[in-house]
Short mmCIF file of C-alpha atoms in Angstrom, two decimals:
data_model
loop_
_atom_site.label_atom_id
_atom_site.label_comp_id
_atom_site.label_asym_id
_atom_site.label_seq_id
_atom_site.Cartn_x
_atom_site.Cartn_y
_atom_site.Cartn_z
CA LEU A 16 11.86 -2.57 18.12
CA ALA A 17 8.17 -3.10 18.72
CA SER A 18 5.80 -2.92 15.78
CA ASN A 19 2.26 -3.40 14.54
CA PRO A 20 1.38 -5.73 12.89
CA LEU A 21 3.30 -8.29 14.92
CA VAL A 22 4.35 -10.50 12.00
CA PRO A 23 3.09 -8.80 8.83
CA GLY A 24 2.09 -10.40 5.58
CA ILE A 25 1.52 -13.98 6.73
CA GLY A 26 -2.17 -14.01 7.71
CA MET A 27 -1.80 -14.33 11.51
CA ALA A 28 -5.37 -13.75 12.72
CA ASP A 29 -7.92 -14.28 15.50
CA PRO A 30 -5.28 -13.95 18.25
CA HIS A 31 -5.99 -15.42 21.68
CA MET A 32 -3.04 -14.72 23.96
CA HIS A 33 -2.34 -16.17 27.38
CA VAL A 34 0.33 -15.97 30.05
CA PHE A 35 0.00 -19.23 31.95
CA PRO A 36 0.88 -19.15 35.68
CA HIS A 37 3.43 -21.94 35.36
CA ASN A 38 5.43 -19.89 32.83
CA PRO A 39 4.87 -16.17 33.60
CA ASP A 40 7.65 -14.90 31.33
CA VAL A 41 6.22 -16.32 28.11
CA VAL A 42 3.21 -15.11 26.12
CA GLN A 43 1.45 -17.87 24.18
CA LEU A 44 -0.41 -16.87 21.02
CA TYR A 45 -3.03 -19.21 19.57
CA SER A 46 -4.15 -18.05 16.16
CA THR A 47 -5.79 -18.90 12.91
CA HIS A 48 -4.02 -18.62 9.57
CA ASP A 49 -5.60 -16.67 6.73
CA CYS A 50 -4.61 -17.92 3.31
CA ASN A 51 -6.22 -15.82 0.60
CA LYS A 52 -6.51 -18.08 -2.42
CA GLY A 53 -5.63 -15.35 -4.88
CA ARG A 54 -2.38 -14.31 -3.17
CA ASN A 55 1.12 -15.66 -3.39
CA GLY A 56 2.53 -17.53 -0.44
CA PRO A 57 3.31 -21.02 0.84
CA CYS A 58 -0.21 -21.76 2.10
CA VAL A 59 -1.64 -21.30 -1.40
CA ARG A 60 0.45 -24.26 -2.52
CA GLU A 61 -0.32 -26.49 0.47
CA ARG A 62 -1.72 -29.91 -0.36
CA ILE A 63 -5.47 -30.30 0.00
CA GLU A 64 -6.41 -33.39 1.99
CA PRO A 65 -8.16 -36.15 0.01
CA GLY A 66 -11.91 -35.73 0.04
CA HIS A 67 -11.76 -32.02 0.82
CA SER A 68 -12.48 -29.00 -1.33
CA ALA A 69 -10.30 -25.95 -2.00
CA VAL A 70 -13.26 -23.76 -1.08
CA GLY A 71 -14.34 -23.21 2.52
CA ALA A 72 -17.68 -22.04 3.86
CA ALA A 73 -16.73 -18.37 3.49
CA GLY A 74 -15.94 -18.64 -0.22
CA PRO A 75 -12.95 -19.15 -2.53
CA ASP A 76 -11.01 -16.12 -1.30
CA PHE A 77 -11.10 -17.04 2.37
CA ARG A 78 -9.07 -20.16 3.16
CA MET A 79 -7.83 -21.21 6.59
CA VAL A 80 -5.80 -24.39 6.30
CA ASP A 81 -4.29 -24.90 9.78
CA TRP A 82 -4.10 -23.58 13.34
CA TRP A 83 -0.97 -21.89 14.71
CA VAL A 84 0.82 -21.62 18.06
CA TRP A 85 3.36 -18.82 18.59
CA SER A 86 5.28 -17.58 21.64
CA SER A 87 7.22 -14.51 22.77
CA THR A 88 9.18 -13.40 25.81
CA ASP A 89 9.09 -9.69 24.97
CA LEU A 90 6.03 -9.07 22.70
CA VAL A 91 8.48 -8.03 19.98
CA ASP A 92 10.06 -11.22 18.68
CA TRP A 93 7.59 -14.02 17.92
CA ASN A 94 8.48 -17.66 17.37
CA MET A 95 6.34 -20.13 15.44
CA GLU A 96 6.05 -23.15 17.73
CA THR A 97 3.47 -25.50 16.23
CA LYS A 98 1.08 -25.99 13.34
CA VAL A 99 -1.98 -28.15 13.99
CA LEU A 100 -3.51 -29.67 10.87
CA PRO A 101 -7.17 -30.67 10.51
CA LYS A 102 -6.16 -34.27 9.88
CA SER A 103 -5.34 -34.40 13.61
CA LEU A 104 -9.11 -34.70 14.12
CA LYS A 105 -9.97 -38.10 12.69
CA TRP A 106 -13.69 -37.62 13.31
CA ASP A 107 -14.06 -34.55 11.12
CA ASP A 108 -16.07 -34.93 7.94
CA ALA A 109 -17.12 -31.29 7.50
CA ASN A 110 -14.42 -30.12 5.08
CA ALA A 111 -12.31 -28.49 7.78
CA SER A 112 -9.17 -28.59 5.64
CA GLN A 113 -10.12 -25.11 4.45
CA GLU A 114 -12.05 -24.03 7.56
CA CYS A 115 -9.66 -23.96 10.52
CA TRP A 116 -11.49 -21.22 12.39
CA ALA A 117 -10.92 -19.48 15.73
CA THR A 118 -9.26 -21.06 18.77
CA ASP A 119 -8.37 -20.75 22.43
CA ALA A 120 -6.35 -22.69 25.00
CA ALA A 121 -6.12 -23.49 28.71
CA SER A 122 -3.24 -25.04 30.63
CA PHE A 123 -2.77 -27.11 33.78
CA PRO A 124 -0.10 -26.12 36.35
CA ASN A 125 2.15 -28.89 34.99
CA GLY A 126 1.99 -27.39 31.49
CA THR A 127 -0.42 -29.89 29.95
CA THR A 128 -2.53 -27.81 27.59
CA ALA A 129 -5.93 -28.11 25.94
CA PHE A 130 -6.22 -26.38 22.56
CA TYR A 131 -9.82 -25.68 21.51
CA LEU A 132 -10.52 -25.49 17.78
CA SER A 133 -13.41 -24.24 15.66
CA VAL A 134 -13.63 -27.06 13.15
CA GLY A 135 -15.40 -25.12 10.44
CA PRO A 136 -18.16 -22.72 11.48
CA LYS A 137 -20.44 -25.13 13.34
CA GLN A 138 -18.56 -27.33 15.82
CA ILE A 139 -15.69 -27.25 18.32
CA GLY A 140 -13.01 -29.86 18.87
CA VAL A 141 -10.18 -30.09 21.38
CA VAL A 142 -6.64 -31.44 21.20
CA THR A 143 -4.20 -31.79 24.10
CA GLY A 144 -0.46 -31.74 24.52
CA PRO A 145 2.16 -31.97 27.31
CA THR A 146 3.18 -28.31 26.85
CA PRO A 147 1.48 -25.10 25.65
CA ASN A 148 3.25 -25.73 22.33
CA GLY A 149 2.13 -29.34 21.97
CA PRO A 150 2.64 -31.72 20.33
CA PHE A 151 -1.14 -32.03 20.18
CA SER A 152 -3.40 -35.03 19.65
CA ASP A 153 -7.15 -35.67 19.80
CA PRO A 154 -8.11 -37.22 23.20
CA LEU A 155 -11.86 -37.56 22.56
CA GLY A 156 -12.19 -38.83 19.02
CA LYS A 157 -15.32 -36.71 18.68
CA PRO A 158 -16.33 -33.03 18.93
CA LEU A 159 -16.41 -31.35 22.31
CA ILE A 160 -19.31 -29.19 21.06
CA PRO A 161 -21.03 -30.99 18.16
CA ILE A 162 -23.27 -29.48 15.52
CA GLY A 163 -26.74 -28.87 16.91
CA MET A 164 -25.93 -28.91 20.64
CA VAL A 165 -27.12 -25.30 20.92
CA PRO A 166 -29.34 -23.15 18.65
CA THR A 167 -26.46 -21.19 17.11
CA TYR A 168 -23.31 -22.00 15.18
CA SER A 169 -20.92 -23.54 17.70
CA ARG A 170 -17.62 -21.82 16.99
CA ASP A 171 -15.14 -19.29 18.45
CA PRO A 172 -14.36 -20.89 21.83
CA THR A 173 -12.98 -18.93 24.75
CA VAL A 174 -11.92 -20.52 28.04
CA LEU A 175 -11.49 -18.79 31.39
CA VAL A 176 -9.70 -20.58 34.22
CA ASP A 177 -10.97 -18.85 37.35
CA ASP A 178 -9.04 -18.12 40.55
CA ASP A 179 -10.31 -21.33 42.18
CA GLY A 180 -9.19 -23.44 39.23
CA SER A 181 -12.68 -23.86 37.74
CA ALA A 182 -12.72 -23.57 33.94
CA TYR A 183 -15.54 -22.18 31.80
CA LEU A 184 -16.02 -22.59 28.07
CA MET A 185 -17.95 -19.90 26.18
CA PHE A 186 -18.73 -19.99 22.47
CA GLY A 187 -21.33 -19.05 19.87
CA THR A 188 -22.23 -16.89 16.92
CA PHE A 189 -24.04 -13.65 17.87
CA ASN A 190 -25.67 -15.53 20.74
CA TYR A 191 -23.28 -16.96 23.31
CA PHE A 192 -23.42 -20.06 25.48
CA VAL A 193 -21.30 -20.97 28.50
CA ALA A 194 -20.64 -24.21 30.37
CA LYS A 195 -18.32 -25.27 33.16
CA LEU A 196 -15.67 -27.78 32.11
CA ASN A 197 -14.73 -30.84 34.08
CA PRO A 198 -11.28 -30.77 35.75
CA ASP A 199 -9.88 -32.63 32.73
CA LEU A 200 -10.57 -29.48 30.60
CA ILE A 201 -11.80 -31.62 27.72
CA THR A 202 -15.34 -32.57 28.75
CA LEU A 203 -18.39 -30.59 29.84
CA ALA A 204 -19.51 -30.63 33.47
CA GLU A 205 -22.95 -29.30 32.52
CA LYS A 206 -25.19 -28.39 29.63
CA PRO A 207 -24.33 -25.03 28.01
CA VAL A 208 -26.65 -22.18 28.96
CA GLY A 209 -27.36 -18.92 27.16
CA VAL A 210 -25.52 -15.74 28.15
CA LYS A 211 -27.54 -12.56 28.67
CA ILE A 212 -26.02 -9.16 27.78
CA LEU A 213 -28.06 -6.28 29.14
CA HIS A 214 -28.51 -3.06 27.08
CA GLU A 215 -26.41 -4.45 24.24
CA GLU A 216 -25.94 -1.95 21.39
CA HIS A 217 -23.55 -3.81 19.08
CA ARG A 218 -23.62 -7.48 18.16
CA ASP A 219 -20.82 -9.57 16.70
CA ASP A 220 -19.42 -13.08 16.92
CA LYS A 221 -16.16 -14.26 18.51
CA PRO A 222 -16.50 -13.88 22.31
CA PHE A 223 -13.60 -13.65 24.76
CA LEU A 224 -13.87 -13.93 28.55
CA HIS A 225 -11.32 -12.53 31.01
CA LYS A 226 -11.25 -11.39 34.63
CA HIS A 227 -9.89 -8.23 36.26
CA ASN A 228 -10.19 -7.13 39.90
CA GLY A 229 -12.89 -9.68 40.62
CA ARG A 230 -15.07 -8.72 37.64
CA TYR A 231 -15.74 -10.79 34.54
CA TYR A 232 -15.32 -9.11 31.17
CA LEU A 233 -17.08 -10.53 28.13
CA SER A 234 -15.81 -9.00 24.91
CA TRP A 235 -16.86 -9.61 21.32
CA GLY A 236 -14.58 -7.87 18.89
CA CYS A 237 -13.87 -4.48 20.46
CA TRP A 238 -17.18 -4.31 22.36
CA TYR A 239 -17.45 -5.50 25.94
CA ALA A 240 -19.72 -6.02 28.93
CA ILE A 241 -19.02 -6.57 32.63
CA GLY A 242 -20.57 -9.11 35.00
CA ASP A 243 -20.18 -10.69 38.41
CA SER A 244 -20.12 -14.30 37.18
CA PRO A 245 -18.90 -16.24 34.12
CA TYR A 246 -22.58 -16.95 33.47
CA GLY A 247 -23.55 -13.27 33.52
CA PRO A 248 -25.71 -11.37 33.16
CA PHE A 249 -23.28 -8.89 31.67
CA ASN A 250 -23.89 -5.15 31.47
CA TYR A 251 -22.91 -3.64 28.14
CA SER A 252 -20.14 -1.07 28.65
CA GLY A 253 -19.27 0.16 25.15
CA GLY A 254 -16.25 -0.23 22.91
CA ILE A 255 -12.52 0.23 23.33
CA ILE A 256 -11.69 1.43 19.80
CA ASN A 257 -12.59 4.91 18.57
CA ALA A 258 -12.87 4.36 14.82
CA SER A 259 -12.61 8.09 14.03
CA ALA A 260 -9.19 8.19 15.74
CA LEU A 261 -7.88 5.85 13.02
CA ALA A 262 -8.96 8.12 10.15
CA ASN A 263 -5.52 9.61 9.44
CA THR A 264 -3.39 6.58 10.29
CA SER A 265 -2.15 3.61 8.30
CA PHE A 266 -4.83 1.58 10.08
CA ALA A 267 -7.68 3.56 8.54
CA SER A 268 -8.49 0.77 6.08
CA GLY A 269 -8.55 -1.84 8.81
CA GLY A 270 -12.29 -1.66 9.18
CA GLY A 271 -12.46 0.59 12.24
CA THR A 272 -14.37 -1.60 14.66
CA LYS A 273 -14.99 -4.37 12.11
CA ASP A 274 -13.76 -7.90 12.86
CA ARG A 275 -11.61 -6.94 15.85
CA HIS A 276 -11.67 -10.51 17.10
CA GLY A 277 -9.07 -10.72 19.82
CA SER A 278 -8.19 -11.16 23.47
CA PHE A 279 -7.07 -9.46 26.66
CA PHE A 280 -4.04 -10.70 28.54
CA THR A 281 -1.76 -9.46 31.33
CA PHE A 282 2.03 -9.74 31.08
CA HIS A 283 4.47 -8.39 33.70
CA GLY A 284 1.75 -6.33 35.33
CA GLN A 285 0.43 -4.61 32.19
CA THR A 286 -2.76 -5.61 30.37
CA TYR A 287 -2.90 -5.69 26.57
CA PHE A 288 -5.47 -6.16 23.83
CA ALA A 289 -4.55 -8.16 20.72
CA CYS A 290 -6.88 -8.20 17.73
CA ASN A 291 -7.31 -8.58 13.99
CA ASP A 292 -6.48 -5.83 11.53
CA GLU A 293 -7.06 -5.85 7.77
CA SER A 294 -5.28 -2.59 6.92
CA HIS A 295 -1.77 -4.07 6.75
CA GLY A 296 -2.83 -7.54 5.70
CA GLY A 297 -4.50 -6.63 2.45
CA GLY A 298 -8.12 -7.14 3.41
CA GLY A 299 -10.46 -9.48 1.62
CA GLY A 300 -9.95 -12.36 4.04
CA PHE A 301 -6.26 -11.75 4.77
CA ARG A 302 -5.62 -10.24 8.19
CA SER A 303 -2.79 -9.45 10.57
CA THR A 304 -2.52 -9.21 14.37
CA ILE A 305 -1.87 -6.02 16.33
CA ILE A 306 -1.41 -5.29 20.07
CA ALA A 307 -2.26 -2.21 22.15
CA TYR A 308 -2.03 -1.24 25.83
CA VAL A 309 -5.14 -1.55 27.99
CA HIS A 310 -5.99 0.65 30.98
CA TYR A 311 -8.86 0.09 33.40
CA ARG A 312 -10.49 3.12 35.00
CA ALA A 313 -11.27 3.20 38.71
CA ASN A 314 -14.91 2.26 37.99
CA GLY A 315 -13.81 -0.84 36.07
CA THR A 316 -14.51 0.42 32.57
CA ILE A 317 -11.80 0.31 29.91
CA ALA A 318 -10.28 3.49 28.50
CA PRO A 319 -10.11 3.80 24.67
CA ILE A 320 -6.99 2.10 23.35
CA ARG A 321 -4.42 3.58 20.99
CA ILE A 322 -3.59 1.74 17.77
CA ASP A 323 -0.39 2.79 16.03
CA GLU A 324 2.59 1.41 14.13
CA THR A 325 4.79 1.37 17.23
CA GLY A 326 2.66 -1.17 19.05
CA VAL A 327 4.03 -2.38 22.37
CA GLY A 328 7.47 -3.27 23.64
CA ASN A 329 9.07 -5.23 26.43
CA TYR A 330 7.37 -3.47 29.29
CA ASN A 331 7.33 -4.02 33.05
CA ILE A 332 4.93 -1.66 34.80
CA SER A 333 6.55 -2.09 38.22
CA VAL A 334 9.87 -0.82 36.85
CA ALA A 335 8.14 2.01 35.00
CA MET A 336 6.36 3.20 38.11
CA ARG A 337 9.53 3.18 40.19
CA GLY A 338 11.34 5.13 37.48
CA ASN A 339 8.70 7.76 36.87
CA ALA A 340 5.99 8.31 39.46
CA SER A 341 4.23 10.83 37.20
CA GLY A 342 3.10 8.04 34.89
CA GLY A 343 5.39 8.42 31.88
CA ASN A 344 7.76 5.57 31.14
CA HIS A 345 11.40 6.56 30.60
CA ASN A 346 12.48 2.93 30.90
CA CYS A 347 10.71 1.86 27.73
CA PRO A 348 11.17 4.16 24.70
CA ALA A 349 8.45 2.33 22.77
CA CYS A 350 5.91 2.80 25.55
CA PRO A 351 3.54 5.78 25.55
CA MET A 352 3.64 8.84 27.77
CA TRP A 353 0.21 8.72 29.38
CA THR A 354 -2.01 11.72 28.71
CA VAL A 355 -5.19 10.30 30.24
CA GLU A 356 -6.62 11.34 33.55
CA ALA A 357 -4.99 9.97 36.68
CA GLU A 358 -7.76 7.43 37.19
CA ASP A 359 -7.00 5.99 33.72
CA PHE A 360 -3.47 5.02 34.79
CA TYR A 361 -3.19 2.04 37.05
CA ALA A 362 -0.43 -0.08 38.50
#
């Protein structure tokens, strides 16, 4: 059965999910790992590296001790594939043993994968491996984005590999910067430039960049903007979560639109949104990951998503459409019966 949260009670957070073209039947999940110091669990007892403190930048009740890689073939069962420890980055001297912050990844057609890591709140490193699951090692011996390269905290990387194979790295805290990567995916082809969001009404950190029908979507939490280039400018388009709709659900304490750091990904023809949720994790720096269906309207905007305990199941939109032309899905009991307007349902 499908469910939200995906894997409850373990602190799976900041989910960036990808379906790489060379392996279209597998969803890769790159996440952080919340370890609330005051809670029971194996990460509380993990050894602290020599020279590092038990307290990270966000305080004693917000520890993040490693980076995680998970995978799934059905969005229901999730397998832990790899843990990346901060000691993999020999150059780090910024107390990252308790500050393994948000991540993203990009993969070559042969499976070789670059895994981008927020090493604490102010710099970004990269490790590479022969598969999306690693094993990973540090190819540069230095940060990809060092402290002070841009006038904002350099964290929360997102990477878009465009249709022509060009890759773009975006990152930043409240103000975002973007730069094209070299074909090696581990070095910059240019100096990062600022990203402009027109008519922005909500500001947050943690950007994510994806593409749909030739348009570029920049999201930060559950807010998003649309542009014609990875560099922007992007036109603010609103949010995809209606906080009032969560009022009488078990997700009501999840912060509404707060800290919905996540990602968009397409699997078997259907697009999904994965994001943080505090309501089932316990809050206070201990989060879980949830998934919801995404639907693009004819004008390119995104319809409000539904968050519930059912979550999403093993779903193939091409089969659903053949089985039920009216839009409901009798082939997938866990999938919703669409009640939106016709233009909100797409194949």
